[in-house]
């Protein structure tokens, strides 16, 4: 059974590569190829969702729901210090694939994903002074709940001979339908409920305003990181390894 699955995967990769290099294909043929590619990506994403609880050891993908983040956030900024650790995210397996576009001839794909609700928890400790006037101190448990999250993403690749790939474009946007924030002991226990209520109502607006600015700085770094990892992967080597198993 496994041998048959591996052979099917290898054949699929070969066929996709063959068609994507076929510049003589007609417009109708390209549409058919892209439609097949869309269905293929849909199946891959659905398989990913079904394996979120266990992960995929063969691809070194850890369990994604719940997702435990091993690295701590420990930053010293101009306004003070903030530390976040024991980060855990739950609810990613509720994602729904709402829309997908695929252009195999140009190695481009775009998706729209909706997540009904997911929760991020952590331990935090902060000591900040905003505008040299407003002290913000706190420590304890951190809970952030996101509701009706819509993620739109697009990626474009290029390849000279289909032995290696390079990311040339990434874009993404996030919309939040609602949120609930709970910083335990933020400022002081008496003010914490009011502060958290204000933050909960403001988070979608903050995301809309801040994320585009962050994307402008983050996207080039993300492309560089992905391309660094892609240099370690050759399609021919992957197929050889699959055939040997």
PDB file of C-alpha atoms in Angstrom:
ATOM      1  CA  UNK A   1       0.000   0.000   0.000  1.00  0.00           C
ATOM      2  CA  UNK A   2       2.756   2.455   0.968  1.00  0.00           C
ATOM      3  CA  UNK A   3       4.740   1.551  -2.154  1.00  0.00           C
ATOM      4  CA  UNK A   4       1.692   2.299  -4.274  1.00  0.00           C
ATOM      5  CA  UNK A   5       1.165   5.656  -2.542  1.00  0.00           C
ATOM      6  CA  UNK A   6       4.798   6.620  -3.092  1.00  0.00           C
ATOM      7  CA  UNK A   7       4.623   5.635  -6.752  1.00  0.00           C
ATOM      8  CA  UNK A   8       1.456   7.702  -7.157  1.00  0.00           C
ATOM      9  CA  UNK A   9       3.164  10.713  -5.548  1.00  0.00           C
ATOM     10  CA  UNK A  10       6.200  10.408  -7.816  1.00  0.00           C
ATOM     11  CA  UNK A  11       3.974  10.072 -10.874  1.00  0.00           C
ATOM     12  CA  UNK A  12       1.954  13.117  -9.802  1.00  0.00           C
ATOM     13  CA  UNK A  13       5.103  15.232  -9.390  1.00  0.00           C
ATOM     14  CA  UNK A  14       6.317  14.081 -12.809  1.00  0.00           C
ATOM     15  CA  UNK A  15       3.012  14.875 -14.530  1.00  0.00           C
ATOM     16  CA  UNK A  16       2.721  18.303 -12.876  1.00  0.00           C
ATOM     17  CA  UNK A  17       6.276  19.139 -13.891  1.00  0.00           C
ATOM     18  CA  UNK A  18       5.712  17.931 -17.438  1.00  0.00           C
ATOM     19  CA  UNK A  19       2.558  19.961 -17.939  1.00  0.00           C
ATOM     20  CA  UNK A  20       3.947  23.095 -16.303  1.00  0.00           C
ATOM     21  CA  UNK A  21       6.788  23.103 -18.842  1.00  0.00           C
ATOM     22  CA  UNK A  22       4.469  22.539 -21.802  1.00  0.00           C
ATOM     23  CA  UNK A  23       4.402  26.003 -23.374  1.00  0.00           C
ATOM     24  CA  UNK A  24       2.484  24.646 -26.368  1.00  0.00           C
ATOM     25  CA  UNK A  25      -0.631  23.913 -24.320  1.00  0.00           C
ATOM     26  CA  UNK A  26      -3.756  25.755 -25.400  1.00  0.00           C
ATOM     27  CA  UNK A  27      -5.775  28.089 -23.185  1.00  0.00           C
ATOM     28  CA  UNK A  28      -8.349  25.370 -22.516  1.00  0.00           C
ATOM     29  CA  UNK A  29      -5.585  22.915 -21.634  1.00  0.00           C
ATOM     30  CA  UNK A  30      -4.013  25.414 -19.226  1.00  0.00           C
ATOM     31  CA  UNK A  31      -7.396  25.910 -17.544  1.00  0.00           C
ATOM     32  CA  UNK A  32      -7.820  22.161 -17.182  1.00  0.00           C
ATOM     33  CA  UNK A  33      -4.288  21.809 -15.795  1.00  0.00           C
ATOM     34  CA  UNK A  34      -4.825  24.635 -13.288  1.00  0.00           C
ATOM     35  CA  UNK A  35      -8.174  23.171 -12.223  1.00  0.00           C
ATOM     36  CA  UNK A  36      -6.455  19.845 -11.586  1.00  0.00           C
ATOM     37  CA  UNK A  37      -3.705  21.640  -9.670  1.00  0.00           C
ATOM     38  CA  UNK A  38      -6.324  23.423  -7.527  1.00  0.00           C
ATOM     39  CA  UNK A  39      -7.984  20.133  -6.646  1.00  0.00           C
ATOM     40  CA  UNK A  40      -4.589  18.659  -5.813  1.00  0.00           C
ATOM     41  CA  UNK A  41      -3.750  21.565  -3.456  1.00  0.00           C
ATOM     42  CA  UNK A  42      -7.184  21.295  -1.834  1.00  0.00           C
ATOM     43  CA  UNK A  43      -6.530  17.631  -1.084  1.00  0.00           C
ATOM     44  CA  UNK A  44      -3.077  18.433   0.334  1.00  0.00           C
ATOM     45  CA  UNK A  45      -4.528  21.107   2.654  1.00  0.00           C
ATOM     46  CA  UNK A  46      -7.344  18.832   3.792  1.00  0.00           C
ATOM     47  CA  UNK A  47      -4.797  16.100   4.557  1.00  0.00           C
ATOM     48  CA  UNK A  48      -2.731  18.637   6.505  1.00  0.00           C
ATOM     49  CA  UNK A  49      -5.772  19.593   8.584  1.00  0.00           C
ATOM     50  CA  UNK A  50      -6.589  15.955   9.360  1.00  0.00           C
ATOM     51  CA  UNK A  51      -3.008  15.397  10.571  1.00  0.00           C
ATOM     52  CA  UNK A  52      -2.726  18.537  12.706  1.00  0.00           C
ATOM     53  CA  UNK A  53      -3.201  16.608  15.933  1.00  0.00           C
ATOM     54  CA  UNK A  54      -0.378  14.148  15.271  1.00  0.00           C
ATOM     55  CA  UNK A  55       1.936  16.032  12.941  1.00  0.00           C
ATOM     56  CA  UNK A  56       3.730  14.466   9.975  1.00  0.00           C
ATOM     57  CA  UNK A  57       7.066  13.026  11.172  1.00  0.00           C
ATOM     58  CA  UNK A  58       8.132  12.105   7.627  1.00  0.00           C
ATOM     59  CA  UNK A  59       8.185  15.814   6.737  1.00  0.00           C
ATOM     60  CA  UNK A  60       9.359  16.911  10.210  1.00  0.00           C
ATOM     61  CA  UNK A  61       6.045  18.729  10.756  1.00  0.00           C
ATOM     62  CA  UNK A  62       5.203  18.776  14.499  1.00  0.00           C
ATOM     63  CA  UNK A  63       1.654  18.588  15.887  1.00  0.00           C
ATOM     64  CA  UNK A  64      -0.058  21.854  14.939  1.00  0.00           C
ATOM     65  CA  UNK A  65      -3.135  21.659  17.167  1.00  0.00           C
ATOM     66  CA  UNK A  66      -2.298  22.238  19.890  1.00  0.00           C
ATOM     67  CA  UNK A  67       0.860  23.992  18.733  1.00  0.00           C
ATOM     68  CA  UNK A  68       3.564  24.561  21.334  1.00  0.00           C
ATOM     69  CA  UNK A  69       6.129  27.219  20.448  1.00  0.00           C
ATOM     70  CA  UNK A  70       9.544  26.259  21.869  1.00  0.00           C
ATOM     71  CA  UNK A  71      11.165  29.668  21.395  1.00  0.00           C
ATOM     72  CA  UNK A  72      10.515  32.408  23.931  1.00  0.00           C
ATOM     73  CA  UNK A  73       9.971  36.059  23.084  1.00  0.00           C
ATOM     74  CA  UNK A  74      12.447  38.017  25.151  1.00  0.00           C
ATOM     75  CA  UNK A  75      12.815  41.539  23.872  1.00  0.00           C
ATOM     76  CA  UNK A  76      14.428  44.704  25.106  1.00  0.00           C
ATOM     77  CA  UNK A  77      12.984  47.745  23.351  1.00  0.00           C
ATOM     78  CA  UNK A  78      13.273  51.504  23.641  1.00  0.00           C
ATOM     79  CA  UNK A  79      10.255  51.544  25.940  1.00  0.00           C
ATOM     80  CA  UNK A  80      11.285  48.651  28.184  1.00  0.00           C
ATOM     81  CA  UNK A  81      11.396  44.882  28.458  1.00  0.00           C
ATOM     82  CA  UNK A  82       8.854  42.197  27.604  1.00  0.00           C
ATOM     83  CA  UNK A  83       9.135  38.447  27.953  1.00  0.00           C
ATOM     84  CA  UNK A  84       6.658  35.841  26.703  1.00  0.00           C
ATOM     85  CA  UNK A  85       7.120  32.095  27.102  1.00  0.00           C
ATOM     86  CA  UNK A  86       5.180  28.809  27.223  1.00  0.00           C
ATOM     87  CA  UNK A  87       3.307  29.878  24.103  1.00  0.00           C
ATOM     88  CA  UNK A  88       0.556  27.484  23.032  1.00  0.00           C
ATOM     89  CA  UNK A  89      -1.999  27.820  20.221  1.00  0.00           C
ATOM     90  CA  UNK A  90      -5.199  25.765  20.000  1.00  0.00           C
ATOM     91  CA  UNK A  91      -7.981  25.620  17.420  1.00  0.00           C
ATOM     92  CA  UNK A  92      -6.058  25.715  14.125  1.00  0.00           C
ATOM     93  CA  UNK A  93      -7.689  22.460  13.017  1.00  0.00           C
ATOM     94  CA  UNK A  94     -11.002  24.328  12.698  1.00  0.00           C
ATOM     95  CA  UNK A  95      -9.675  26.026   9.563  1.00  0.00           C
ATOM     96  CA  UNK A  96     -11.852  25.946   6.456  1.00  0.00           C
ATOM     97  CA  UNK A  97     -10.526  26.392   2.935  1.00  0.00           C
ATOM     98  CA  UNK A  98     -12.808  29.050   1.432  1.00  0.00           C
ATOM     99  CA  UNK A  99     -11.098  29.772  -1.879  1.00  0.00           C
ATOM    100  CA  UNK A 100      -8.066  28.703  -3.850  1.00  0.00           C
ATOM    101  CA  UNK A 101      -6.477  29.980  -7.061  1.00  0.00           C
ATOM    102  CA  UNK A 102      -3.685  28.148  -8.825  1.00  0.00           C
ATOM    103  CA  UNK A 103      -1.602  28.858 -11.909  1.00  0.00           C
ATOM    104  CA  UNK A 104       0.730  25.938 -12.413  1.00  0.00           C
ATOM    105  CA  UNK A 105       2.247  27.407 -15.572  1.00  0.00           C
ATOM    106  CA  UNK A 106       3.473  30.413 -13.554  1.00  0.00           C
ATOM    107  CA  UNK A 107       4.010  28.471 -10.301  1.00  0.00           C
ATOM    108  CA  UNK A 108       1.589  30.691  -8.385  1.00  0.00           C
ATOM    109  CA  UNK A 109      -1.059  29.867  -5.807  1.00  0.00           C
ATOM    110  CA  UNK A 110      -3.409  31.874  -3.620  1.00  0.00           C
ATOM    111  CA  UNK A 111      -5.667  30.716  -0.800  1.00  0.00           C
ATOM    112  CA  UNK A 112      -8.299  32.103   1.529  1.00  0.00           C
ATOM    113  CA  UNK A 113      -8.682  30.319   4.868  1.00  0.00           C
ATOM    114  CA  UNK A 114     -11.244  30.909   7.616  1.00  0.00           C
ATOM    115  CA  UNK A 115     -10.760  29.900  11.253  1.00  0.00           C
ATOM    116  CA  UNK A 116     -13.822  30.121  13.467  1.00  0.00           C
ATOM    117  CA  UNK A 117     -11.949  30.495  16.741  1.00  0.00           C
ATOM    118  CA  UNK A 118      -8.512  29.821  18.122  1.00  0.00           C
ATOM    119  CA  UNK A 119      -6.810  30.566  21.395  1.00  0.00           C
ATOM    120  CA  UNK A 120      -3.249  31.574  22.221  1.00  0.00           C
ATOM    121  CA  UNK A 121      -2.010  31.200  25.803  1.00  0.00           C
ATOM    122  CA  UNK A 122       1.326  32.041  27.388  1.00  0.00           C
ATOM    123  CA  UNK A 123       3.133  33.413  30.422  1.00  0.00           C
ATOM    124  CA  UNK A 124       4.205  37.051  30.202  1.00  0.00           C
ATOM    125  CA  UNK A 125       6.245  39.606  32.102  1.00  0.00           C
ATOM    126  CA  UNK A 126       6.555  43.221  30.972  1.00  0.00           C
ATOM    127  CA  UNK A 127       7.993  46.468  32.289  1.00  0.00           C
ATOM    128  CA  UNK A 128       7.351  49.271  29.802  1.00  0.00           C
ATOM    129  CA  UNK A 129       7.230  53.065  29.869  1.00  0.00           C
ATOM    130  CA  UNK A 130       5.192  54.459  26.987  1.00  0.00           C
ATOM    131  CA  UNK A 131       6.034  58.004  25.827  1.00  0.00           C
ATOM    132  CA  UNK A 132       8.238  58.338  28.933  1.00  0.00           C
ATOM    133  CA  UNK A 133       5.037  58.905  30.896  1.00  0.00           C
ATOM    134  CA  UNK A 134       2.753  55.850  31.088  1.00  0.00           C
ATOM    135  CA  UNK A 135       4.123  52.811  32.973  1.00  0.00           C
ATOM    136  CA  UNK A 136       2.775  49.438  31.875  1.00  0.00           C
ATOM    137  CA  UNK A 137       3.844  46.608  34.120  1.00  0.00           C
ATOM    138  CA  UNK A 138       2.419  43.153  34.512  1.00  0.00           C
ATOM    139  CA  UNK A 139       3.085  39.455  34.832  1.00  0.00           C
ATOM    140  CA  UNK A 140       1.153  36.212  34.843  1.00  0.00           C
ATOM    141  CA  UNK A 141      -1.058  34.317  32.432  1.00  0.00           C
ATOM    142  CA  UNK A 142      -1.883  35.650  28.993  1.00  0.00           C
ATOM    143  CA  UNK A 143      -4.944  34.536  26.998  1.00  0.00           C
ATOM    144  CA  UNK A 144      -5.850  35.870  23.559  1.00  0.00           C
ATOM    145  CA  UNK A 145      -8.897  34.499  21.754  1.00  0.00           C
ATOM    146  CA  UNK A 146      -9.416  35.254  18.062  1.00  0.00           C
ATOM    147  CA  UNK A 147     -12.787  34.781  16.350  1.00  0.00           C
ATOM    148  CA  UNK A 148     -13.788  34.716  12.676  1.00  0.00           C
ATOM    149  CA  UNK A 149     -10.232  34.961  11.377  1.00  0.00           C
ATOM    150  CA  UNK A 150      -9.764  35.205   7.604  1.00  0.00           C
ATOM    151  CA  UNK A 151      -6.309  34.718   6.118  1.00  0.00           C
ATOM    152  CA  UNK A 152      -5.550  35.482   2.473  1.00  0.00           C
ATOM    153  CA  UNK A 153      -2.152  34.488   1.129  1.00  0.00           C
ATOM    154  CA  UNK A 154      -0.406  34.279  -2.240  1.00  0.00           C
ATOM    155  CA  UNK A 155       2.958  32.808  -3.175  1.00  0.00           C
ATOM    156  CA  UNK A 156       4.851  32.787  -6.476  1.00  0.00           C
ATOM    157  CA  UNK A 157       7.815  30.533  -7.226  1.00  0.00           C
ATOM    158  CA  UNK A 158      10.288  30.259 -10.061  1.00  0.00           C
ATOM    159  CA  UNK A 159      12.524  27.454 -11.221  1.00  0.00           C
ATOM    160  CA  UNK A 160      15.083  27.177 -13.980  1.00  0.00           C
ATOM    161  CA  UNK A 161      15.009  23.412 -14.407  1.00  0.00           C
ATOM    162  CA  UNK A 162      12.502  22.249 -11.756  1.00  0.00           C
ATOM    163  CA  UNK A 163      15.267  20.697  -9.688  1.00  0.00           C
ATOM    164  CA  UNK A 164      15.111  23.623  -7.237  1.00  0.00           C
ATOM    165  CA  UNK A 165      12.601  26.362  -6.506  1.00  0.00           C
ATOM    166  CA  UNK A 166      12.894  29.999  -5.434  1.00  0.00           C
ATOM    167  CA  UNK A 167      10.223  32.199  -3.852  1.00  0.00           C
ATOM    168  CA  UNK A 168       9.804  35.476  -5.748  1.00  0.00           C
ATOM    169  CA  UNK A 169       6.641  36.870  -4.137  1.00  0.00           C
ATOM    170  CA  UNK A 170       4.639  36.466  -0.939  1.00  0.00           C
ATOM    171  CA  UNK A 171       1.649  38.515   0.142  1.00  0.00           C
ATOM    172  CA  UNK A 172      -0.852  37.965   2.923  1.00  0.00           C
ATOM    173  CA  UNK A 173      -3.613  39.748   4.800  1.00  0.00           C
ATOM    174  CA  UNK A 174      -5.453  38.948   8.029  1.00  0.00           C
ATOM    175  CA  UNK A 175      -8.929  40.045   9.108  1.00  0.00           C
ATOM    176  CA  UNK A 176     -10.248  39.566  12.648  1.00  0.00           C
ATOM    177  CA  UNK A 177     -13.960  39.379  13.329  1.00  0.00           C
ATOM    178  CA  UNK A 178     -13.477  39.690  17.072  1.00  0.00           C
ATOM    179  CA  UNK A 179     -11.083  39.053  19.922  1.00  0.00           C
ATOM    180  CA  UNK A 180     -10.838  38.689  23.666  1.00  0.00           C
ATOM    181  CA  UNK A 181      -7.675  39.615  25.545  1.00  0.00           C
ATOM    182  CA  UNK A 182      -6.804  38.765  29.140  1.00  0.00           C
ATOM    183  CA  UNK A 183      -3.458  39.919  30.551  1.00  0.00           C
ATOM    184  CA  UNK A 184      -3.423  38.779  34.169  1.00  0.00           C
ATOM    185  CA  UNK A 185      -2.277  41.555  36.556  1.00  0.00           C
ATOM    186  CA  UNK A 186      -1.745  44.109  33.782  1.00  0.00           C
ATOM    187  CA  UNK A 187      -0.868  47.463  35.434  1.00  0.00           C
ATOM    188  CA  UNK A 188      -2.583  46.294  38.644  1.00  0.00           C
ATOM    189  CA  UNK A 189      -5.287  43.760  39.587  1.00  0.00           C
ATOM    190  CA  UNK A 190      -7.933  46.469  40.032  1.00  0.00           C
ATOM    191  CA  UNK A 191      -7.422  48.025  36.591  1.00  0.00           C
ATOM    192  CA  UNK A 192      -6.754  44.769  34.712  1.00  0.00           C
ATOM    193  CA  UNK A 193     -10.411  43.996  33.781  1.00  0.00           C
ATOM    194  CA  UNK A 194     -10.922  47.469  32.299  1.00  0.00           C
ATOM    195  CA  UNK A 195      -7.596  47.420  30.428  1.00  0.00           C
ATOM    196  CA  UNK A 196      -8.349  43.979  28.996  1.00  0.00           C
ATOM    197  CA  UNK A 197     -11.797  45.097  27.861  1.00  0.00           C
ATOM    198  CA  UNK A 198     -10.286  48.068  26.011  1.00  0.00           C
ATOM    199  CA  UNK A 199      -7.616  45.867  24.419  1.00  0.00           C
ATOM    200  CA  UNK A 200     -10.202  43.297  23.349  1.00  0.00           C
ATOM    201  CA  UNK A 201     -12.216  45.914  21.493  1.00  0.00           C
ATOM    202  CA  UNK A 202      -9.150  47.565  19.973  1.00  0.00           C
ATOM    203  CA  UNK A 203      -7.237  44.500  18.770  1.00  0.00           C
ATOM    204  CA  UNK A 204      -8.969  44.139  15.354  1.00  0.00           C
ATOM    205  CA  UNK A 205      -8.375  47.849  14.664  1.00  0.00           C
ATOM    206  CA  UNK A 206      -4.760  47.617  15.834  1.00  0.00           C
ATOM    207  CA  UNK A 207      -4.243  44.607  13.564  1.00  0.00           C
ATOM    208  CA  UNK A 208      -5.664  46.452  10.557  1.00  0.00           C
ATOM    209  CA  UNK A 209      -3.379  49.428  11.171  1.00  0.00           C
ATOM    210  CA  UNK A 210      -0.174  47.678  12.223  1.00  0.00           C
ATOM    211  CA  UNK A 211      -0.078  44.522  10.091  1.00  0.00           C
ATOM    212  CA  UNK A 212       0.474  46.272   6.717  1.00  0.00           C
ATOM    213  CA  UNK A 213       3.464  48.140   8.177  1.00  0.00           C
ATOM    214  CA  UNK A 214       4.856  44.949   9.700  1.00  0.00           C
ATOM    215  CA  UNK A 215       4.364  43.084   6.422  1.00  0.00           C
ATOM    216  CA  UNK A 216       6.535  45.588   4.575  1.00  0.00           C
ATOM    217  CA  UNK A 217       9.480  44.731   6.821  1.00  0.00           C
ATOM    218  CA  UNK A 218       8.684  41.085   7.467  1.00  0.00           C
ATOM    219  CA  UNK A 219       7.979  39.883   3.916  1.00  0.00           C
ATOM    220  CA  UNK A 220      11.533  40.333   2.514  1.00  0.00           C
ATOM    221  CA  UNK A 221      12.934  38.527   5.557  1.00  0.00           C
ATOM    222  CA  UNK A 222      10.397  35.729   5.149  1.00  0.00           C
ATOM    223  CA  UNK A 223      11.257  35.303   1.455  1.00  0.00           C
ATOM    224  CA  UNK A 224      14.966  35.206   2.304  1.00  0.00           C
ATOM    225  CA  UNK A 225      14.374  32.595   5.016  1.00  0.00           C
ATOM    226  CA  UNK A 226      12.218  30.405   2.757  1.00  0.00           C
ATOM    227  CA  UNK A 227      14.722  30.544  -0.080  1.00  0.00           C
ATOM    228  CA  UNK A 228      17.515  29.594   2.299  1.00  0.00           C
ATOM    229  CA  UNK A 229      15.543  26.501   3.293  1.00  0.00           C
ATOM    230  CA  UNK A 230      14.592  25.724  -0.312  1.00  0.00           C
ATOM    231  CA  UNK A 231      18.268  25.539  -1.298  1.00  0.00           C
ATOM    232  CA  UNK A 232      18.450  22.437   0.895  1.00  0.00           C
ATOM    233  CA  UNK A 233      15.670  20.709  -1.050  1.00  0.00           C
ATOM    234  CA  UNK A 234      16.009  19.211  -4.517  1.00  0.00           C
ATOM    235  CA  UNK A 235      12.977  17.629  -6.129  1.00  0.00           C
ATOM    236  CA  UNK A 236      15.112  14.905  -7.702  1.00  0.00           C
ATOM    237  CA  UNK A 237      16.594  13.981  -4.308  1.00  0.00           C
ATOM    238  CA  UNK A 238      13.114  13.897  -2.766  1.00  0.00           C
ATOM    239  CA  UNK A 239      11.879  11.516  -5.462  1.00  0.00           C
ATOM    240  CA  UNK A 240      14.971   9.309  -5.040  1.00  0.00           C
ATOM    241  CA  UNK A 241      14.390   9.075  -1.288  1.00  0.00           C
ATOM    242  CA  UNK A 242      10.735   8.181  -1.816  1.00  0.00           C
ATOM    243  CA  UNK A 243      11.668   5.456  -4.302  1.00  0.00           C
ATOM    244  CA  UNK A 244      14.195   3.927  -1.885  1.00  0.00           C
ATOM    245  CA  UNK A 245      11.678   3.648   0.958  1.00  0.00           C
TER     246      UNK A 245
END
